[in-house]
PDB file of C-alpha atoms and ligand atoms in Angstrom:
ATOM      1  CA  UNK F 755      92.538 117.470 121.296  1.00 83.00           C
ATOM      2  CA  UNK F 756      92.642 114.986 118.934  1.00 96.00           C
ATOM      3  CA  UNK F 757      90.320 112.022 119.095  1.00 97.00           C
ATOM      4  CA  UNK F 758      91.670 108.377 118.910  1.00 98.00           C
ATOM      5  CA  UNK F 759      90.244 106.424 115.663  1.00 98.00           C
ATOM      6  CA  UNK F 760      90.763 102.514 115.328  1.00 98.00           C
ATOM      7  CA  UNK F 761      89.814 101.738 112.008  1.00 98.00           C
ATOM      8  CA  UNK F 762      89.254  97.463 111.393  1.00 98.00           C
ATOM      9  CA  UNK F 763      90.472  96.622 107.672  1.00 98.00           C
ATOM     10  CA  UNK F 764      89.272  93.070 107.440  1.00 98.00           C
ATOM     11  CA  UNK F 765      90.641  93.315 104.044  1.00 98.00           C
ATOM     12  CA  UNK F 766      89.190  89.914 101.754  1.00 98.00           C
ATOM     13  CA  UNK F 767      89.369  88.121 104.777  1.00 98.00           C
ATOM     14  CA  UNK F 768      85.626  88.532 105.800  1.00 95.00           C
ATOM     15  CA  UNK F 769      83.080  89.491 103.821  1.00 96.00           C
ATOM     16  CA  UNK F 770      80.298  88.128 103.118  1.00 98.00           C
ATOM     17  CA  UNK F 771      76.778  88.982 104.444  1.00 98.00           C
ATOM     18  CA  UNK F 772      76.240  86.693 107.032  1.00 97.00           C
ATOM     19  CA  UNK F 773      80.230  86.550 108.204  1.00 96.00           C
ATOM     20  CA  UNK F 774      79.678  91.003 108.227  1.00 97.00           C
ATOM     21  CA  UNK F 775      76.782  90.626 109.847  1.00 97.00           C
ATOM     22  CA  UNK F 776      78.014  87.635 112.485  1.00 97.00           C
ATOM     23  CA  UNK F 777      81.320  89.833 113.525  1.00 98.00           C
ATOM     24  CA  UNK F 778      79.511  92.852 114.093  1.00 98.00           C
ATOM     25  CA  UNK F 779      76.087  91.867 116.067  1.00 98.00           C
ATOM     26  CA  UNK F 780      79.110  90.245 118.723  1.00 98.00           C
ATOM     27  CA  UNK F 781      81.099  93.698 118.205  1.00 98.00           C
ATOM     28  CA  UNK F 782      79.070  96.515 118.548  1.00 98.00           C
ATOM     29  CA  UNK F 783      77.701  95.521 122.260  1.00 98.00           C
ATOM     30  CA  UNK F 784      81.587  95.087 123.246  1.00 98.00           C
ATOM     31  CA  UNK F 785      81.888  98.869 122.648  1.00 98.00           C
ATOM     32  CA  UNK F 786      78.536 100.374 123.550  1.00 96.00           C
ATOM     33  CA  UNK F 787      79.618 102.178 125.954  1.00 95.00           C
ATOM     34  CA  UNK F 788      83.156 103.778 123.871  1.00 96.00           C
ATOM     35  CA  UNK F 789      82.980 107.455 123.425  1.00 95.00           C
ATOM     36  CA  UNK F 790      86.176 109.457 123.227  1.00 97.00           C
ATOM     37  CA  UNK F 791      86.863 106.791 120.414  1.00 98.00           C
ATOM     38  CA  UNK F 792      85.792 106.938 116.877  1.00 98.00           C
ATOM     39  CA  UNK F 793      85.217 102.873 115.362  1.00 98.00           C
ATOM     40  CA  UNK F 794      85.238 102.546 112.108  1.00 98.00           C
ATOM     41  CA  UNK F 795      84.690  99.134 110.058  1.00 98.00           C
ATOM     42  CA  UNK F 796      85.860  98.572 106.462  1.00 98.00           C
ATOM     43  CA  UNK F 797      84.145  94.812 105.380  1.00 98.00           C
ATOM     44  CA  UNK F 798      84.472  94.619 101.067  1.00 98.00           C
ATOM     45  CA  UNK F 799      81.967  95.959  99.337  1.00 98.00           C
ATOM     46  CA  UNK F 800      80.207  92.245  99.632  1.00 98.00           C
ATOM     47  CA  UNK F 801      79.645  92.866 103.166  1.00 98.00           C
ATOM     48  CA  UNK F 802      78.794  96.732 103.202  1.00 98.00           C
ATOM     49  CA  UNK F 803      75.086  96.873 103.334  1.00 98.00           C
ATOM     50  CA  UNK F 804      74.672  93.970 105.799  1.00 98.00           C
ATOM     51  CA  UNK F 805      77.566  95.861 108.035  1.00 98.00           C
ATOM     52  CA  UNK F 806      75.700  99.065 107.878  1.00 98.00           C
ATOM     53  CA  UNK F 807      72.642  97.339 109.238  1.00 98.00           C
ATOM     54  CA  UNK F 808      74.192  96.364 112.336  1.00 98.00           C
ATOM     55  CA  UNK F 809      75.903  99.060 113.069  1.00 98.00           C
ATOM     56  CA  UNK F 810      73.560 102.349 111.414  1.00 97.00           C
ATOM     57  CA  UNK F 811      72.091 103.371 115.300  1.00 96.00           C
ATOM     58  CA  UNK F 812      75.302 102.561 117.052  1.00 98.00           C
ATOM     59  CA  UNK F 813      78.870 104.579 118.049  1.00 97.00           C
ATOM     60  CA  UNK F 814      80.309 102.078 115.171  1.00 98.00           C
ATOM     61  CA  UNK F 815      81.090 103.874 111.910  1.00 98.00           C
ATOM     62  CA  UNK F 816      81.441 102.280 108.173  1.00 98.00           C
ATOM     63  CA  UNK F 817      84.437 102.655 106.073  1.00 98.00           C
ATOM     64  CA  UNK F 818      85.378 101.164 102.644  1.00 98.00           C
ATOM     65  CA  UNK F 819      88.681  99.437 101.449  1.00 98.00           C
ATOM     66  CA  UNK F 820      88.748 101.284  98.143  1.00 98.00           C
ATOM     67  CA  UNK F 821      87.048 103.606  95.681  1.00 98.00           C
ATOM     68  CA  UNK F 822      87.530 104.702  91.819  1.00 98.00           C
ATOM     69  CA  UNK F 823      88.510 108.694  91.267  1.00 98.00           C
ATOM     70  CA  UNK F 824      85.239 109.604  88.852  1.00 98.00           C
ATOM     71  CA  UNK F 825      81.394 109.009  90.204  1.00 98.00           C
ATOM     72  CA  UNK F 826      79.818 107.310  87.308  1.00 97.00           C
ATOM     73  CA  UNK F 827      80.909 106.148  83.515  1.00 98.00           C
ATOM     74  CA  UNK F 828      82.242 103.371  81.787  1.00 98.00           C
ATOM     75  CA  UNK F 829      84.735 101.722  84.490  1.00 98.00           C
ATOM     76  CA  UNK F 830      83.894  98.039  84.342  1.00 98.00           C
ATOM     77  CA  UNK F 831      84.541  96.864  87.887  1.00 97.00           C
ATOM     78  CA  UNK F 832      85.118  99.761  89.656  1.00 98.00           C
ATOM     79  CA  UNK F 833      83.053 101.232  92.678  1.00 98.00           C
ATOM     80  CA  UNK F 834      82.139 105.099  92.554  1.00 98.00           C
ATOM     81  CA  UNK F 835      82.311 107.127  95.636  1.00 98.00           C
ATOM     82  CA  UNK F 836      78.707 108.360  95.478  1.00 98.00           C
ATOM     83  CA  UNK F 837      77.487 104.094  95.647  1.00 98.00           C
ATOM     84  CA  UNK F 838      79.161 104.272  98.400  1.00 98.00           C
ATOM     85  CA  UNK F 839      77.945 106.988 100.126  1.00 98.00           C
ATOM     86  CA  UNK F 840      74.713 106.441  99.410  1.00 98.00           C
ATOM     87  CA  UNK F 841      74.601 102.704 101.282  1.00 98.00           C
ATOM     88  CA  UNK F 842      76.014 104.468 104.460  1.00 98.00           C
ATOM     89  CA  UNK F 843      79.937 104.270 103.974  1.00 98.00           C
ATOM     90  CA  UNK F 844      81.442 107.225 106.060  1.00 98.00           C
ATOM     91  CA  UNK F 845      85.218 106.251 105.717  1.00 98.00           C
ATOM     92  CA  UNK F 846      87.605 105.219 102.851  1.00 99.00           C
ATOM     93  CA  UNK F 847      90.746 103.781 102.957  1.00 98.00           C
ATOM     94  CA  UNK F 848      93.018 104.787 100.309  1.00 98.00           C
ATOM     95  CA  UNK F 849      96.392 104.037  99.158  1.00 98.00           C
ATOM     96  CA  UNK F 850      96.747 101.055 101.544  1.00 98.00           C
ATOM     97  CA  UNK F 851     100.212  99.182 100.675  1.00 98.00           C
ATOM     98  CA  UNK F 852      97.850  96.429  99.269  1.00 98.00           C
ATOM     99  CA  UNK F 853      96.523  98.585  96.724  1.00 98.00           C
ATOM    100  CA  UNK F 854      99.828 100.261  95.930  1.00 98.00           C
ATOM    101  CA  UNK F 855     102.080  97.162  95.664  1.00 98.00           C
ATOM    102  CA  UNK F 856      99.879  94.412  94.320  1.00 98.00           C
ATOM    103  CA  UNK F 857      97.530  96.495  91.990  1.00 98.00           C
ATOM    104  CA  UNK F 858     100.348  99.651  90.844  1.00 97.00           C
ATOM    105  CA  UNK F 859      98.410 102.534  92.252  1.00 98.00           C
ATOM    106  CA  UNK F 860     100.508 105.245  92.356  1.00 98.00           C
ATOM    107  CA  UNK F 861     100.789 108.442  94.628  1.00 98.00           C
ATOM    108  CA  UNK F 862      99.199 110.363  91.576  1.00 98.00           C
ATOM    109  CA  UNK F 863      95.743 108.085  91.772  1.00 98.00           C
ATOM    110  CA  UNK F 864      95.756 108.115  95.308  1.00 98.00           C
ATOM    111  CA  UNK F 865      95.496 111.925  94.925  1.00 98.00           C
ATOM    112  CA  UNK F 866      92.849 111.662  92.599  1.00 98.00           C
ATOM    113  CA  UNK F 867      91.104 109.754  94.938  1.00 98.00           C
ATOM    114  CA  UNK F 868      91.747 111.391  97.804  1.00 98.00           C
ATOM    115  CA  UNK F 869      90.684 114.718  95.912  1.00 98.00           C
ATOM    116  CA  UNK F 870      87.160 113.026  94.829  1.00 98.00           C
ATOM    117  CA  UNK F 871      86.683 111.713  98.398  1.00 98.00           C
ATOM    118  CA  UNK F 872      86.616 114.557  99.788  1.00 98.00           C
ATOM    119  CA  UNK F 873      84.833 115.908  96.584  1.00 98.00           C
ATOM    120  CA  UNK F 874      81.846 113.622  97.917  1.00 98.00           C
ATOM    121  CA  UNK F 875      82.096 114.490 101.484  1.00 98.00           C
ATOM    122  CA  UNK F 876      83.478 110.690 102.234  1.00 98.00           C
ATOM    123  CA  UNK F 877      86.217 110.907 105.342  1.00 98.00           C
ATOM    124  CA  UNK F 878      89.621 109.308 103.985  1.00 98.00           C
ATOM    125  CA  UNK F 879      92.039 107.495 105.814  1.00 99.00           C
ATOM    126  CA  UNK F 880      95.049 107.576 103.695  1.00 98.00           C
ATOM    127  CA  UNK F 881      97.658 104.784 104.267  1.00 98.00           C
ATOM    128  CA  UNK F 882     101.877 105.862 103.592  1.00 98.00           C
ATOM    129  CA  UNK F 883     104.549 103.628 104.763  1.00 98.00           C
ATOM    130  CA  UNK F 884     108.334 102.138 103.556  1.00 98.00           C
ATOM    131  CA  UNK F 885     109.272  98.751 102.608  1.00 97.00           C
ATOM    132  CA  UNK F 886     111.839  97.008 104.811  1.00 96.00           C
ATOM    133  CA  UNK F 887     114.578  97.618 102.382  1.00 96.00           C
ATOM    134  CA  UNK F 888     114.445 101.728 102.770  1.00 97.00           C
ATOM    135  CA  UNK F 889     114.057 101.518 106.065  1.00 97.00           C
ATOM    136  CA  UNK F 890     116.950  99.176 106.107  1.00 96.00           C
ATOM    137  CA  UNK F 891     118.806 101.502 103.825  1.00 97.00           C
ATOM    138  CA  UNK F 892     117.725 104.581 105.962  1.00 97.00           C
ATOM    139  CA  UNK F 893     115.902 106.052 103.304  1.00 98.00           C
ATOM    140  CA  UNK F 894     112.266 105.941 105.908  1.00 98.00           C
ATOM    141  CA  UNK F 895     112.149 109.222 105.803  1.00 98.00           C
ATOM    142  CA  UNK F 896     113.055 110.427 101.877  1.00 98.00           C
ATOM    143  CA  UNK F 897     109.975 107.764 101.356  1.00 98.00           C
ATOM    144  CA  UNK F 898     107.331 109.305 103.746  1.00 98.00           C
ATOM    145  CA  UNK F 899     108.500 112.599 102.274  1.00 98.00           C
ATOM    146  CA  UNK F 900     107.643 111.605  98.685  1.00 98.00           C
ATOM    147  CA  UNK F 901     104.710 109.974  99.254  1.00 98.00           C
ATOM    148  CA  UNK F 902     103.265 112.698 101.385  1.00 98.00           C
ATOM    149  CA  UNK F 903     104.206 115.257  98.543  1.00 98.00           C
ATOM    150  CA  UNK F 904     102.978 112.996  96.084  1.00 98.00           C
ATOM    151  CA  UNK F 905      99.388 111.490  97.626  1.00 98.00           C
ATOM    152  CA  UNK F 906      98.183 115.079  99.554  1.00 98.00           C
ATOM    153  CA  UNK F 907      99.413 117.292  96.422  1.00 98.00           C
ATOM    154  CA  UNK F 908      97.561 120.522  96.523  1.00 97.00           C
ATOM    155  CA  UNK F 909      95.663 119.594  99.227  1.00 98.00           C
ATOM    156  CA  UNK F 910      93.928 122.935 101.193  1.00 98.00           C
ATOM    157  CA  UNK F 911      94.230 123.206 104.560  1.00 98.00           C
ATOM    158  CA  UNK F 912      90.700 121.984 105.437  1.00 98.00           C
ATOM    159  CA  UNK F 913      90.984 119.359 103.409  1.00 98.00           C
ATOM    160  CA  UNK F 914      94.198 118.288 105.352  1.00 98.00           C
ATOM    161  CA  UNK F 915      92.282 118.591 109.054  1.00 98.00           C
ATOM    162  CA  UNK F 916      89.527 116.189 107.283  1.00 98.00           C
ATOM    163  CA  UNK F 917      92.088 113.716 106.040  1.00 98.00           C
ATOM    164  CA  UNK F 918      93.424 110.780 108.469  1.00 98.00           C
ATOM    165  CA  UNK F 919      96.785 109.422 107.631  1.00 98.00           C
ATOM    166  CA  UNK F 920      97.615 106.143 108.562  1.00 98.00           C
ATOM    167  CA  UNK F 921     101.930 104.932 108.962  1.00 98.00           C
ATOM    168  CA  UNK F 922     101.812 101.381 107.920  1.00 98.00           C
ATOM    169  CA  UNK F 923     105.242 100.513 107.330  1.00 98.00           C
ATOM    170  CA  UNK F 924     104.882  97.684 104.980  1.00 98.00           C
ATOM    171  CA  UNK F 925     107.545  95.653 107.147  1.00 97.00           C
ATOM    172  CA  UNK F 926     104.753  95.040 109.764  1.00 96.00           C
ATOM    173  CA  UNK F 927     101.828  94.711 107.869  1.00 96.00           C
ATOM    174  CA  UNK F 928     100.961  90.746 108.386  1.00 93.00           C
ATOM    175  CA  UNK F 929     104.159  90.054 109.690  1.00 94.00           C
ATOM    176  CA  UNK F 930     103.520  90.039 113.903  1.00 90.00           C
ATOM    177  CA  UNK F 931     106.300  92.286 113.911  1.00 90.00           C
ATOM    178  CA  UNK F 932     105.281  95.528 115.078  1.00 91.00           C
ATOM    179  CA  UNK F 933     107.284  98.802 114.844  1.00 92.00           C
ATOM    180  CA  UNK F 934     108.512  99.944 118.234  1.00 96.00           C
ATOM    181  CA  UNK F 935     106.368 102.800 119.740  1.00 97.00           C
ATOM    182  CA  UNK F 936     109.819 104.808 119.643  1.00 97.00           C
ATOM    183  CA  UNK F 937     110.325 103.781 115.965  1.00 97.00           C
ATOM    184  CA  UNK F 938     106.761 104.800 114.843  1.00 98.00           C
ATOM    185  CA  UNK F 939     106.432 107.634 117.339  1.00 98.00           C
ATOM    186  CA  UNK F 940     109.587 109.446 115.403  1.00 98.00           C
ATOM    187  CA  UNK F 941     107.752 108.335 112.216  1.00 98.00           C
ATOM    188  CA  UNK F 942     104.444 110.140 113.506  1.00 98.00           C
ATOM    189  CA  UNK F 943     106.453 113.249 114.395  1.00 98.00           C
ATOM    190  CA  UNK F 944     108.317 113.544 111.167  1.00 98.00           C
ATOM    191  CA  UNK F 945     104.921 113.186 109.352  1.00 98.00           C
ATOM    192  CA  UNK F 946     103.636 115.978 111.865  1.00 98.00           C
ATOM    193  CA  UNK F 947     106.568 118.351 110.875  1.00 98.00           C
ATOM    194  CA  UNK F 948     105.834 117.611 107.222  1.00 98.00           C
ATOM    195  CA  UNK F 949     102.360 119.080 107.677  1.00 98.00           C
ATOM    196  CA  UNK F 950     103.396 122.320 109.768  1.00 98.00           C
ATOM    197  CA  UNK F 951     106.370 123.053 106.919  1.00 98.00           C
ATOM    198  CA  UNK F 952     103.447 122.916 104.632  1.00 98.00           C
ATOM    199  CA  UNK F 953     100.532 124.514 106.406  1.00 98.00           C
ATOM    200  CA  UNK F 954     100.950 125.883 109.978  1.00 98.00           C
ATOM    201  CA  UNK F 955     101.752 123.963 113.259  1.00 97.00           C
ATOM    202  CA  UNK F 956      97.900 124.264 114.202  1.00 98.00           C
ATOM    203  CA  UNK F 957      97.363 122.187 111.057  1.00 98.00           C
ATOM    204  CA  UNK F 958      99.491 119.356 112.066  1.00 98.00           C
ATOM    205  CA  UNK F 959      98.703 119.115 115.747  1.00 98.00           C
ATOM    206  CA  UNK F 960      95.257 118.757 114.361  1.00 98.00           C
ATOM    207  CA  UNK F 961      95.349 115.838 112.017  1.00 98.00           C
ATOM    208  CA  UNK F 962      94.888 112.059 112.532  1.00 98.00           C
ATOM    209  CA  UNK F 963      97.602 110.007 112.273  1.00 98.00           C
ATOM    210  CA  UNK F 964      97.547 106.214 112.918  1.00 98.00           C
ATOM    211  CA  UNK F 965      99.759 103.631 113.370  1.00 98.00           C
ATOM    212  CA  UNK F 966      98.983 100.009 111.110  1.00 98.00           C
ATOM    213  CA  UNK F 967     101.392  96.609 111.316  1.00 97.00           C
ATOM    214  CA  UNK F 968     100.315  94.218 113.456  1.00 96.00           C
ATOM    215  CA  UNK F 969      98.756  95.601 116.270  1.00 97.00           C
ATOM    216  CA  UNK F 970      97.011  93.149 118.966  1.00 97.00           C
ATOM    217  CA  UNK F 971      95.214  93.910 121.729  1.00 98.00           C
ATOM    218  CA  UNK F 972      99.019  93.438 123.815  1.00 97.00           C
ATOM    219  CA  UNK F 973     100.644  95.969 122.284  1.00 97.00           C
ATOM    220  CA  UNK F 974      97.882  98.468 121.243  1.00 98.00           C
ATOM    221  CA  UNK F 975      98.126 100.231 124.359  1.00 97.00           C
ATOM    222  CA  UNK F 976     101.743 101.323 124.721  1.00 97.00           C
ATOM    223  CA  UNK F 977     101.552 102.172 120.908  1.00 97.00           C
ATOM    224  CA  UNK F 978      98.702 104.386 121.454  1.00 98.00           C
ATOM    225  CA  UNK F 979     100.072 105.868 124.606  1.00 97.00           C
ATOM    226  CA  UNK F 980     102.577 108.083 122.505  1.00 97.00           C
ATOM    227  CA  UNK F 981     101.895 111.412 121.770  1.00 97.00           C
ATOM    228  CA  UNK F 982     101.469 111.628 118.263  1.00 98.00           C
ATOM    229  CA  UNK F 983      99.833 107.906 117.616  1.00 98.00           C
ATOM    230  CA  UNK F 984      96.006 108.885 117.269  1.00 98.00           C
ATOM    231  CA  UNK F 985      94.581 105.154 117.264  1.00 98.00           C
ATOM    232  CA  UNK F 986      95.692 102.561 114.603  1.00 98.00           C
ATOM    233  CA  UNK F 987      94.411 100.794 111.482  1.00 98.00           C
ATOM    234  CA  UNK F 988      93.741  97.185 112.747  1.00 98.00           C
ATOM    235  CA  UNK F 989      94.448  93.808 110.032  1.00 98.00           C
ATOM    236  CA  UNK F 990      94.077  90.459 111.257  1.00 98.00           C
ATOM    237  CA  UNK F 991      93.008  91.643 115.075  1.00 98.00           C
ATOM    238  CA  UNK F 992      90.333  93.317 113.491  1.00 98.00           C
ATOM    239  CA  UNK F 993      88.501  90.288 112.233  1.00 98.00           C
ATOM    240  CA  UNK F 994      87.843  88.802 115.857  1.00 97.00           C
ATOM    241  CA  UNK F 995      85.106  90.709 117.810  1.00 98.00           C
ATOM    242  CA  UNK F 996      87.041  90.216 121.295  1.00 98.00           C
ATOM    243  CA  UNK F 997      90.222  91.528 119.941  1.00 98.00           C
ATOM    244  CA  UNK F 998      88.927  94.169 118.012  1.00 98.00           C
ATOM    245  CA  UNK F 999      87.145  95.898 120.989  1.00 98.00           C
ATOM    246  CA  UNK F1000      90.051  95.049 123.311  1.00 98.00           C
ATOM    247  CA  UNK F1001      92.172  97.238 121.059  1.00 98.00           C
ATOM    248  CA  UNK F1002      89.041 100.484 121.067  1.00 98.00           C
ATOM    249  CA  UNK F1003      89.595 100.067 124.724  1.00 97.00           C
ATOM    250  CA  UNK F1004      92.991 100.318 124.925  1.00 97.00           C
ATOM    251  CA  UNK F1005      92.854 103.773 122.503  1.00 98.00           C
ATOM    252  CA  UNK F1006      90.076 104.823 125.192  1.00 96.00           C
ATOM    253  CA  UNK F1007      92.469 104.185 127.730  1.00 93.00           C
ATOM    254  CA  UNK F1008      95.298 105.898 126.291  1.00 91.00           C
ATOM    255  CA  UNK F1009      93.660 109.437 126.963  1.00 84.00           C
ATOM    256  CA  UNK F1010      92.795 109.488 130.223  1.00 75.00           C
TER     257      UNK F1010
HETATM  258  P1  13P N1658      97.810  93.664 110.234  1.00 69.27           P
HETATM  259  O1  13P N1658      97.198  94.290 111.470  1.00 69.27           O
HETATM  260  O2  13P N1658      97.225  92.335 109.893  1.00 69.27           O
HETATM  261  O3  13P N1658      99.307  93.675 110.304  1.00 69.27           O
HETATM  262  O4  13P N1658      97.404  94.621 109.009  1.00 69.27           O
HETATM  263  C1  13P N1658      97.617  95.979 109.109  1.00 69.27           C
HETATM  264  C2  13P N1658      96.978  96.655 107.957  1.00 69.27           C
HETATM  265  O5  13P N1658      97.417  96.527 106.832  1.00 69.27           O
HETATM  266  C3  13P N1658      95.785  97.474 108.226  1.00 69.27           C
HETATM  267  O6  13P N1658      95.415  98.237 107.119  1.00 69.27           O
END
């Protein structure tokens, strides 16, 4: 059985100390009582070590946006995994659509990454999804393909069952228009099948996958009802305390 994980992105919305610190002290009572649920909250770096005081004793878990592939060295402005570790970050996000399109990152660095994260013993959540244009083109599935070939190259089979991928396609991210749960639920599946062609079907069934694009706390629950959505990564609803933890319940919801 796979366990639901909502993961909040606040991206560089939020993020200072005090606006970490505010969210999460009005958060973490909203979900005391969550357990077949794993929370996880990804502030910028700027608002790490004021998160991770709120939320060190609770069921609320710390992730980060973004990491560089080598631990230490002469990378002006880049964060090393093992900083992050060390201040309490559990989760990464990597290869978020963000990252890709804006800053270049290719599927080879987000393999590097993903490689050292689990290197470090840090718990990735690894973001794939198509532009409107492919999906438009019906080319959604040539593109999940490549970047699943290209981002979890060489990957063992543990190292799969620790990974959590996350189908944002890029056509929903920020947009309010959410995928259908049929049109991600097919995208879920096809991701699933991906992972049994390469490893075994006990593999896939036992990987993470999450939706992201524009879930809100009215459609979280019929997304999350399908079998192969395992929680989602949350944007803009994540930044509001109420919304957030309207969405973990939801996910709680969804497996009973
Ligand atoms: P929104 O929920 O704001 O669409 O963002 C989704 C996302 O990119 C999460 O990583």
């Amino acid at each position: 059985m796979r366990k639901p994980i909502i993961g909040g992105n606040w991206k560089m919305n939020r993020g200072t100390p005090k606006e970490s610190k505010e969210m999460l002290i009005d958060f973490v009572p909203l979900i005391k009582n969550v357990i077949n649920v794993e929370v996880v909250i990804a502030p910028p770096f700027t608002g790490l070590i004021s998160a991770y005081e709120i939320i060190k004793d609770t069921n609320v878990k710390l992730g980060a946006q973004n990491m560089y592939y080598e631990e230490k060295g002469a990378f002006t402005g880049e964060i090393s995994p093992q900083f992050l570790k060390e201040i309490g970050v559990e989760y990464i996000i990597l290869g978020h659509s963000e990252r890709r399109n804006i800053f270049n990152e290719s599927d080879v660095i987000v393999n590097k990454k993903l490689k050292k994260a689990l290197m470090i013993g840090l718990k990735p959540i690894v973001c794939i999804g198509e532009h409107l244009e492919e999906r438009e083109t019906g080319r959604t599935k040539d593109v999940i393909e490549n970047q699943m070939m290209g981002s979890f190259k060489d990957l063992t089979r543990d190292q799969m069952i620790q990974t959590v991928i996350a189908y944002e396609p890029i056509w929903a991210i920020g947009t309010g228009k959410t995928a259908t749960p049929e049109q991600a639920e097919e995208i879920h599946m096809f991701i699933r099948e991906l992972i049994s062609q390469k490893y075994n079907q006990e593999t896939a069934d036992s990987v993470r996958i999450q939706y992201g694009g524009s879930i809100k706390p009215q459609n979280a629950e019929i997304l999350f009802s399908k079998e192969n959505i395992d929680g989602g990564l949350v944007g803009g609803a994540s930044l509001q305390s109420e919304s957030l933890a309207e969405i973990v319940q939801a996910a709680e919801k969804s497996i009973q």
